[in-house]
Coordinates of C-alpha atoms and ligand atoms in Angstrom, one line a residue:
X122 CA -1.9 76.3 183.0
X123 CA -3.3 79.5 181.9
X124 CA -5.0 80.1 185.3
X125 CA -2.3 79.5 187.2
X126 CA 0.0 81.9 185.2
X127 CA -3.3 84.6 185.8
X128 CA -3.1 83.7 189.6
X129 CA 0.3 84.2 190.1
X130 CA 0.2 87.2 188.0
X131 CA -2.4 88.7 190.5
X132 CA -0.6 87.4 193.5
X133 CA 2.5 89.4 192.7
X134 CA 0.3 92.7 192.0
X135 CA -1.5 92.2 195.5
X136 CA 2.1 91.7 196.8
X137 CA 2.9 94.9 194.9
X138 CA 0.6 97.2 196.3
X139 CA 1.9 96.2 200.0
X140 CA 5.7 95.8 199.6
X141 CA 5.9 98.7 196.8
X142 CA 7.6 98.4 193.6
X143 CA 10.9 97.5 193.8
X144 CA 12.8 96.3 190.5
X145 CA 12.9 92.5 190.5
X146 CA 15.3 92.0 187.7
X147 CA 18.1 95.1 187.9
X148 CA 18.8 94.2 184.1
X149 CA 15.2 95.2 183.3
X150 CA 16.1 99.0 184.9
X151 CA 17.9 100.9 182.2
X152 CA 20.7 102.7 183.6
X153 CA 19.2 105.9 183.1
X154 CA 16.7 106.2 186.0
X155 CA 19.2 105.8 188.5
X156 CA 18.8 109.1 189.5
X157 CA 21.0 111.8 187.8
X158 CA 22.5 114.2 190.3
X159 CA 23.4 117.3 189.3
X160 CA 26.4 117.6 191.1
X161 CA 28.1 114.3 189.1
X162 CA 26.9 114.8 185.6
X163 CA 29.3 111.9 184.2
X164 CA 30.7 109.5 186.7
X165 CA 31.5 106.5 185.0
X166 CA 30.4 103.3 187.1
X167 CA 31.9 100.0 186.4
X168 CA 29.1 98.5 184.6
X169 CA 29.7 100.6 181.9
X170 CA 32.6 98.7 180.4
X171 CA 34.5 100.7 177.5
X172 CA 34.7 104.2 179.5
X173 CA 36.9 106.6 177.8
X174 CA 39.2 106.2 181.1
X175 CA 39.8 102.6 180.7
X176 CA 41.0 102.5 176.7
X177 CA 41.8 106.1 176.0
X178 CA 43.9 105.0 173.6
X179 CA 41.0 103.5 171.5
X180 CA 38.4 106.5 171.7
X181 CA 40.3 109.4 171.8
X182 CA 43.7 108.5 169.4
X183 CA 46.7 106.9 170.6
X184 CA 49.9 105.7 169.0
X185 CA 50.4 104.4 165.6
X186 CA 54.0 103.4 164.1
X187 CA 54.8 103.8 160.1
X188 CA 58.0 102.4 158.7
X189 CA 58.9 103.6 155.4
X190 CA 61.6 102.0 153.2
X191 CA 64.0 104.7 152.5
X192 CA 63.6 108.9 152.0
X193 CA 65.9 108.1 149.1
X194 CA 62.8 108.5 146.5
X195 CA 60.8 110.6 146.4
X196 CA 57.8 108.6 146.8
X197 CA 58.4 107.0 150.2
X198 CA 58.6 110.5 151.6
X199 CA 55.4 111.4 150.4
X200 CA 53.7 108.6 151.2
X201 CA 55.2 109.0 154.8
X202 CA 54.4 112.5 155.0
X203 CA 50.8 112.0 153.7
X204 CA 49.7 109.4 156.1
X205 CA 51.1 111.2 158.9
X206 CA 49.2 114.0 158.5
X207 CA 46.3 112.6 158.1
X208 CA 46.5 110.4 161.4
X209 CA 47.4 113.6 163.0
X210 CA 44.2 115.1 161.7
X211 CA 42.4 112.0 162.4
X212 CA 43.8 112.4 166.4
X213 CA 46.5 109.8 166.6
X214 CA 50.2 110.3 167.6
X215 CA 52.5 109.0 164.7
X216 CA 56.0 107.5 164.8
X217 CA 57.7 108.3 161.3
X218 CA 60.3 105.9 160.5
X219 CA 62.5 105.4 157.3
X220 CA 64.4 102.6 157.0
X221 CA 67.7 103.8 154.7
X222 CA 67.1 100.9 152.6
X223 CA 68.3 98.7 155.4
X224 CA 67.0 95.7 157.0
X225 CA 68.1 95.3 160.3
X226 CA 67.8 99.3 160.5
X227 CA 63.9 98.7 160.0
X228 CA 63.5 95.9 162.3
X229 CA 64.9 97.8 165.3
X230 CA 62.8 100.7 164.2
X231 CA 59.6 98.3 164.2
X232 CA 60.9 97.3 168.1
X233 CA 61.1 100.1 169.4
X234 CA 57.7 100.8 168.3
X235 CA 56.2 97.7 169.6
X236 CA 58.2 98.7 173.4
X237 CA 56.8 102.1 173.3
X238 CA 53.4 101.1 172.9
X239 CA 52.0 101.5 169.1
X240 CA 48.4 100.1 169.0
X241 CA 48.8 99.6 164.9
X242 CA 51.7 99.2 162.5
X243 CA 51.7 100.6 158.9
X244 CA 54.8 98.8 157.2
X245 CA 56.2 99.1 153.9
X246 CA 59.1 96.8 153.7
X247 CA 62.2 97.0 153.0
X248 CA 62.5 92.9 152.1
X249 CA 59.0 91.6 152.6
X250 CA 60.7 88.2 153.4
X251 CA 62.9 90.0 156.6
X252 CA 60.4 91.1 159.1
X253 CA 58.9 87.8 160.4
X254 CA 60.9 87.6 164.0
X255 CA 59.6 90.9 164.4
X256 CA 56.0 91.2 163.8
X257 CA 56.3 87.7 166.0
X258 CA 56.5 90.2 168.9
X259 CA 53.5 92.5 167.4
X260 CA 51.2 89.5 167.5
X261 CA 52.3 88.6 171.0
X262 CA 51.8 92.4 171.7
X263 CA 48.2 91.9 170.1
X264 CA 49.4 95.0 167.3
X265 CA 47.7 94.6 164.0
X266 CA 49.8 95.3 161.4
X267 CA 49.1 96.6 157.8
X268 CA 51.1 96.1 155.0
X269 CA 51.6 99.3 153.1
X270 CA 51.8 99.2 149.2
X271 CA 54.6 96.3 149.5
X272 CA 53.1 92.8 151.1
X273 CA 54.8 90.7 154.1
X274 CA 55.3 87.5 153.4
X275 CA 55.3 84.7 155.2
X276 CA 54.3 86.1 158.4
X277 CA 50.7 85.6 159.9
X278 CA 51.0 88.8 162.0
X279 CA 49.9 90.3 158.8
X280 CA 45.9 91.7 159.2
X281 CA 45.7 93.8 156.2
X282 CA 47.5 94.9 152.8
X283 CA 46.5 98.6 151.1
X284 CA 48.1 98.6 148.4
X285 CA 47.4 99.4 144.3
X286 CA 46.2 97.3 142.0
X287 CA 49.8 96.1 141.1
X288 CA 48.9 93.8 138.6
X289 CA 47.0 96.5 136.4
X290 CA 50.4 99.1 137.0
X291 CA 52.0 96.3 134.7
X292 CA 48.9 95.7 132.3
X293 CA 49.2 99.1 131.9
X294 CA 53.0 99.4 130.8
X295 CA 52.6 96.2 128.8
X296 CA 50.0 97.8 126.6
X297 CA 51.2 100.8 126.4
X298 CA 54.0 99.1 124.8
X299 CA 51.9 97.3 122.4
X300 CA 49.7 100.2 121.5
X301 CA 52.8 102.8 120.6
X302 CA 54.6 100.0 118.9
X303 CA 51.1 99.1 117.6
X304 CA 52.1 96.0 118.0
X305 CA 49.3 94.4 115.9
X306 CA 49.5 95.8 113.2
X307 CA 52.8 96.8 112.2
X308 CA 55.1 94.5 110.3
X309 CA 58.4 94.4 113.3
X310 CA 60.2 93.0 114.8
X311 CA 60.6 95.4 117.6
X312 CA 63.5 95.3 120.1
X313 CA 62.5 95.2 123.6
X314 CA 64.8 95.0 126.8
X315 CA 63.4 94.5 130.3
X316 CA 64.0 95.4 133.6
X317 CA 62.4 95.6 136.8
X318 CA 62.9 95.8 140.5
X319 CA 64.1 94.7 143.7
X320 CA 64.3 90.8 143.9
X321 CA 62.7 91.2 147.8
X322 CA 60.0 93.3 146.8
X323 CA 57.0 91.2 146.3
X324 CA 55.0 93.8 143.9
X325 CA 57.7 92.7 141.0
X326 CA 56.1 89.6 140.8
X327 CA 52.5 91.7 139.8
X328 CA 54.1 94.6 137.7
X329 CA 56.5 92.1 136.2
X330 CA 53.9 89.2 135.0
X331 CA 51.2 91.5 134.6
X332 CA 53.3 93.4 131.5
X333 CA 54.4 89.9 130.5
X334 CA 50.7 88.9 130.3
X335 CA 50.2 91.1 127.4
X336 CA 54.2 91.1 126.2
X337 CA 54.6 87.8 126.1
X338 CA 52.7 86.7 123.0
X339 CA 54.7 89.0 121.3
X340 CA 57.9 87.7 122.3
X341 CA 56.9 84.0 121.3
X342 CA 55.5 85.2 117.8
X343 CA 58.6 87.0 117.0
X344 CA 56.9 90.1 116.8
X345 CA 59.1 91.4 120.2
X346 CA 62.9 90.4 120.0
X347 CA 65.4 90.7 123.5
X348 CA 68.3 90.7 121.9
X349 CA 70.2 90.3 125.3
X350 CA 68.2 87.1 125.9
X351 CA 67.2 88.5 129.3
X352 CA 63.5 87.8 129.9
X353 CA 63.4 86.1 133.0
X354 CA 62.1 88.0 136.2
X355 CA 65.3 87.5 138.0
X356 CA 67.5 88.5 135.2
X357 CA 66.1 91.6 135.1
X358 CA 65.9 92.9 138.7
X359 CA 67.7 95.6 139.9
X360 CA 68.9 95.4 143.9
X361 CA 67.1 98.4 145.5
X362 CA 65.2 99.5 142.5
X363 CA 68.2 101.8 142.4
X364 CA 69.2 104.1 139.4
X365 CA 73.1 103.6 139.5
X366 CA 72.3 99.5 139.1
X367 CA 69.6 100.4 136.5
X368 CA 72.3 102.1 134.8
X369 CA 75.3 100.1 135.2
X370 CA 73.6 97.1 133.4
X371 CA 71.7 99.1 130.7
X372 CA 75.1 100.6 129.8
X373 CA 76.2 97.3 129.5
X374 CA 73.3 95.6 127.4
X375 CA 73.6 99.2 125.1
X376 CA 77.0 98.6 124.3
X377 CA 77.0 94.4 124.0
X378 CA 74.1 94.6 121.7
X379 CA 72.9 97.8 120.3
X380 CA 76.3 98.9 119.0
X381 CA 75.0 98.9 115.4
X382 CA 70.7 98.3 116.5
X383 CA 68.0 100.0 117.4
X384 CA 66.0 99.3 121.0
X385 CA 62.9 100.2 120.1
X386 CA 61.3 100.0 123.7
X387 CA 62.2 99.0 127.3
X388 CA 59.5 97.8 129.8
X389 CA 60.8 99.2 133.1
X390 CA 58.5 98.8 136.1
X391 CA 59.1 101.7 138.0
X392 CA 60.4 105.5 137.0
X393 CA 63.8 105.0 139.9
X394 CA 64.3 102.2 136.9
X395 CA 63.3 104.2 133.7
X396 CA 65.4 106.6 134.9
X397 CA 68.7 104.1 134.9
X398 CA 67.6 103.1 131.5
X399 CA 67.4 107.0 129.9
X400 CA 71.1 108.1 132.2
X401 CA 72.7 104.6 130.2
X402 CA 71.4 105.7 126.9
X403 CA 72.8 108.8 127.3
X404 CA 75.8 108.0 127.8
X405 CA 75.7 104.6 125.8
X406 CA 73.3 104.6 122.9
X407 CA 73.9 106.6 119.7
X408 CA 71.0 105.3 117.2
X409 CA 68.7 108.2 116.6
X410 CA 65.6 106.5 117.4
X411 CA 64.8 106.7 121.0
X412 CA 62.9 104.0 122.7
X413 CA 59.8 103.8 123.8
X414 CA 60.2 103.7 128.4
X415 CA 57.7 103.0 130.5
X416 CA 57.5 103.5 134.4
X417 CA 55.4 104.3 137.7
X418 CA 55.5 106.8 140.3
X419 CA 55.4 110.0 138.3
X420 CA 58.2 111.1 140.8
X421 CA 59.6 114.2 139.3
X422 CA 62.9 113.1 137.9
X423 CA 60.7 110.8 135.7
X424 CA 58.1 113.5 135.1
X425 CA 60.4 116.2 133.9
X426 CA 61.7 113.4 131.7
X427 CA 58.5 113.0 130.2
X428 CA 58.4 116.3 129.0
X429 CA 61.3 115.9 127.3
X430 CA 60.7 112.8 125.2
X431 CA 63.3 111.1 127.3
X432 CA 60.8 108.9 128.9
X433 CA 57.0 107.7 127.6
X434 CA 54.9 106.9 130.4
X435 CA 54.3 106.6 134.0
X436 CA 51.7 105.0 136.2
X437 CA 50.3 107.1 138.6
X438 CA 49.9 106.3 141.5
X439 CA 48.2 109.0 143.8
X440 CA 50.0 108.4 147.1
X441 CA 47.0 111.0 148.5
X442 CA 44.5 107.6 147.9
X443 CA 46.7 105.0 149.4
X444 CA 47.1 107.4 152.3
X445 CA 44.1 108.1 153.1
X446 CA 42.5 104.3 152.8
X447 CA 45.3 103.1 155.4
X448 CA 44.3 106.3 157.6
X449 CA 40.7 104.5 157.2
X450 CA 42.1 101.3 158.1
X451 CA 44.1 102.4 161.4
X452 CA 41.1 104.6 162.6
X453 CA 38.5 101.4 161.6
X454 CA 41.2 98.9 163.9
X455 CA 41.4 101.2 166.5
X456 CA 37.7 101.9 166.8
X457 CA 37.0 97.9 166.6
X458 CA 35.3 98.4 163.4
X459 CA 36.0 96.7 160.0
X460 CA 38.8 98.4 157.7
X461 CA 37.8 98.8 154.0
X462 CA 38.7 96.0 151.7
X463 CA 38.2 95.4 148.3
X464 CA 39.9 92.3 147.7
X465 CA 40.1 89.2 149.6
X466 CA 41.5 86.3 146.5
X467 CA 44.7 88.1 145.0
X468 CA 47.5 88.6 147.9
X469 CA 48.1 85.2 150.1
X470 CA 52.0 85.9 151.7
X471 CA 52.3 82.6 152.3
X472 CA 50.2 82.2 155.5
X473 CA 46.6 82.7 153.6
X474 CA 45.2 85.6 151.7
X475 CA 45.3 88.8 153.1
X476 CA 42.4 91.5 152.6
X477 CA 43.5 94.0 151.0
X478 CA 42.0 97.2 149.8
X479 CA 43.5 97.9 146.0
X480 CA 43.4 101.5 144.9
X481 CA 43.2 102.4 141.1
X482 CA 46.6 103.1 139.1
X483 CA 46.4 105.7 136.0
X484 CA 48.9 106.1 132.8
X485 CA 49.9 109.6 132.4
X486 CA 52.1 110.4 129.5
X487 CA 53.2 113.8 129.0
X488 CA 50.1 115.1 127.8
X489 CA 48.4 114.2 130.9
X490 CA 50.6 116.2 133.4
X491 CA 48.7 119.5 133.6
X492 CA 45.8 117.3 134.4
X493 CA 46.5 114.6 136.7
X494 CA 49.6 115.9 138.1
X495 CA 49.1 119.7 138.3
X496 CA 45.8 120.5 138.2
X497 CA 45.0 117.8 140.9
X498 CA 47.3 119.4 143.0
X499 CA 49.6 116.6 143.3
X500 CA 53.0 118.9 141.7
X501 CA 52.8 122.5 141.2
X502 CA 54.2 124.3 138.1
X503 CA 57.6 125.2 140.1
X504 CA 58.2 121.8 141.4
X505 CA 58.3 120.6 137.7
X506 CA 60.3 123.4 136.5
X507 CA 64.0 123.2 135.5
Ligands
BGC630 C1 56.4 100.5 144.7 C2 56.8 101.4 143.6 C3 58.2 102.0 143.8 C4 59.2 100.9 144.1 C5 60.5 101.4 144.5 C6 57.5 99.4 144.9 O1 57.2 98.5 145.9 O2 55.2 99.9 144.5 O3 55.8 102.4 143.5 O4 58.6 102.6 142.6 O5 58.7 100.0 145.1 O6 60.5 102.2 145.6

């Protein structure tokens, strides 16, 4: 066998020498050899099949849409405004949308940026159970779609989730709760009240449970009291996550059962909340010790409150972090790479678990602002002044 191989082997040399070299295999020849002329430096051939001219969409930028909830807090528009700078500075085109709090208002906005030709959609929903007819078509239209900071459910048009670490945001108010009240030590009971956000949003399911994870305990020693009875997560959400509703109810929890009691702290999971909760007791609560409130956002309302003892805590959330992550992710999907992810067991919407990448919540109480808030550059001094 080995001689043969040798005589063939010195039968196609012999052959060589007459005929002259010509490639046998063309795959064997590198591209590179094929004899650059000067006079076409770079013109693409079809064998070369991802050429800047057929997909200039993928190398060189290209659409991306971003629908925002509302520009009624103040977070939405920074989160917007964040991410669309950085695409910009990353070289994509960005469609801006906010949805005024409105379904069907965001679903035509997420149409028309299917029909003009988005390659990715970033979404924070408005109802995460309302957008499945529509990211239909962005699956047919081959669009991944990223949930931002609020999940889709139900819907396996979904490819990613960037997001915080929602579960920790209420860990964090729940103990915060425990430690002021020093909950473990100190004789009680403590009044507690409750409230948290819109019924649609699937984050109230994390902040909610994840403060009832350490607050609950509490509650079943006796240790906590509700005196409204209103524990349950659906009792206590607010349509919207808006103030006025916040308020409304608080007003009428204040004046139905802390007429002649102190309310020693209320878990609210978010500052649009806390803020409900410190207009009602304004207006509606006369005992001179003032609770204990949590929230999340450090939006400035909430912030400004903070430094006047009319509000406890906040979670920050640096909207810079989640920002830039979902930048990574668009730039990663259009490029073909692999976004970053950091969690693939906690957020299944119903269709399977979607990776997600979690960024890192903070508590910032007033004596925390100058640091995280101001000297990071998140707030200056003026936008916290009265
Ligand atoms: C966000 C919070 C925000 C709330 C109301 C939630 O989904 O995670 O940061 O306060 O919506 O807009």
């Amino acid at each position: 066998m080995k001689k043969l191989l040798a005589l063939v082997l010195v039968l196609s040399l012999v052959l060589c020498l007459f005929v002259g070299c010509q490639p046998s295999t063309p795959a064997e020849t590198p591209t590179e050899p094929a004899a650059p002329t000067d006079t076409e430096p770079a013109a693409p051939t079809d064998t070369e099949p991802a050429t800047p001219d057929t997909e200039p969409a993928a190398a060189e930028g290209g659409l991306v849409g971003v629908a925002m909830p509302t520009n009624d807090l103040q977070r939405w528009n920074q989160d917007g405004a964040n991410m669309k700078a950085k695409l910009e500075e990353a070289g994509y085109t960005v469609d801006l949308q906010f949805g005024a709090n409105d379904i069907p208002t965001q679903v035509s906005q997420i149409e028309n940026m299917i029909s003009n030709g988005c390659k990715v959609l970033v979404i924070a929903s408005i109802d995460g159970n309302s957008l499945g007819t529509v990211l239909a078509q962005a699956k047919e239209n081959k669009i991944p779609v990223i949930a931002y900071d609020r999940l889709i459910m139900n819907s396996d048009a979904v490819s990613y989730y960037a997001t915080f670490d929602n579960w920790k945001v209420g860990v964090k108010q729940g103990e915060y709760i425990r430690d002021a009240l020093d909950l473990d030590n100190a004789a009680g009971p403590f009044n507690i009240e409750f409230i948290t956000g819109d019924p649609g949003d699937n984050n109230i399911n994390f902040f909610f449970d994840g403060a009832m994870s350490i607050l609950q305990p509490y509650l079943d020693s006796g240790k906590l009291v509700c005196q409204s009875g209103q524990t349950a997560k659906m009792d206590v959400a607010t349509p919207g996550w808006a103030t006025d509703k916040a308020q409304e109810r608080f007003e009428n929890i204040l004046s139905t059962y802390y007429a002649d009691k102190q309310l020693d702290a209320v878990l609210a999971s978010n500052d649009s909340t806390a803020q409900g909760v410190a207009n009602a007791l304004a207006s509606s609560y006369t005992n001179d010790v003032y609770p204990i409130i949590t929230g999340q956002d450090c939006d400035i309302a909430s912030t400004k409150n903070m430094m006047k003892d009319l509000q406890a805590m906040s979670v920050f959330k640096d909207t810079r972090d989640l920002a830039a992550k979902t930048v990574e992710m668009v730039d990663a999907l259009m490029k073909g790479t692999e976004p970053p992810v950091n969690d693939n067991k906690t957020y299944n919407n119903g269709t399977g678990v979607i990776p997600s990448y979690l960024c890192e919540p903070k508590v910032c109480t007033k004596d925390d602002i100058q640091e995280i808030l101001i000297d990071s550059g998140y707030y200056t001094e003026k936008d916290l002044a009265d």
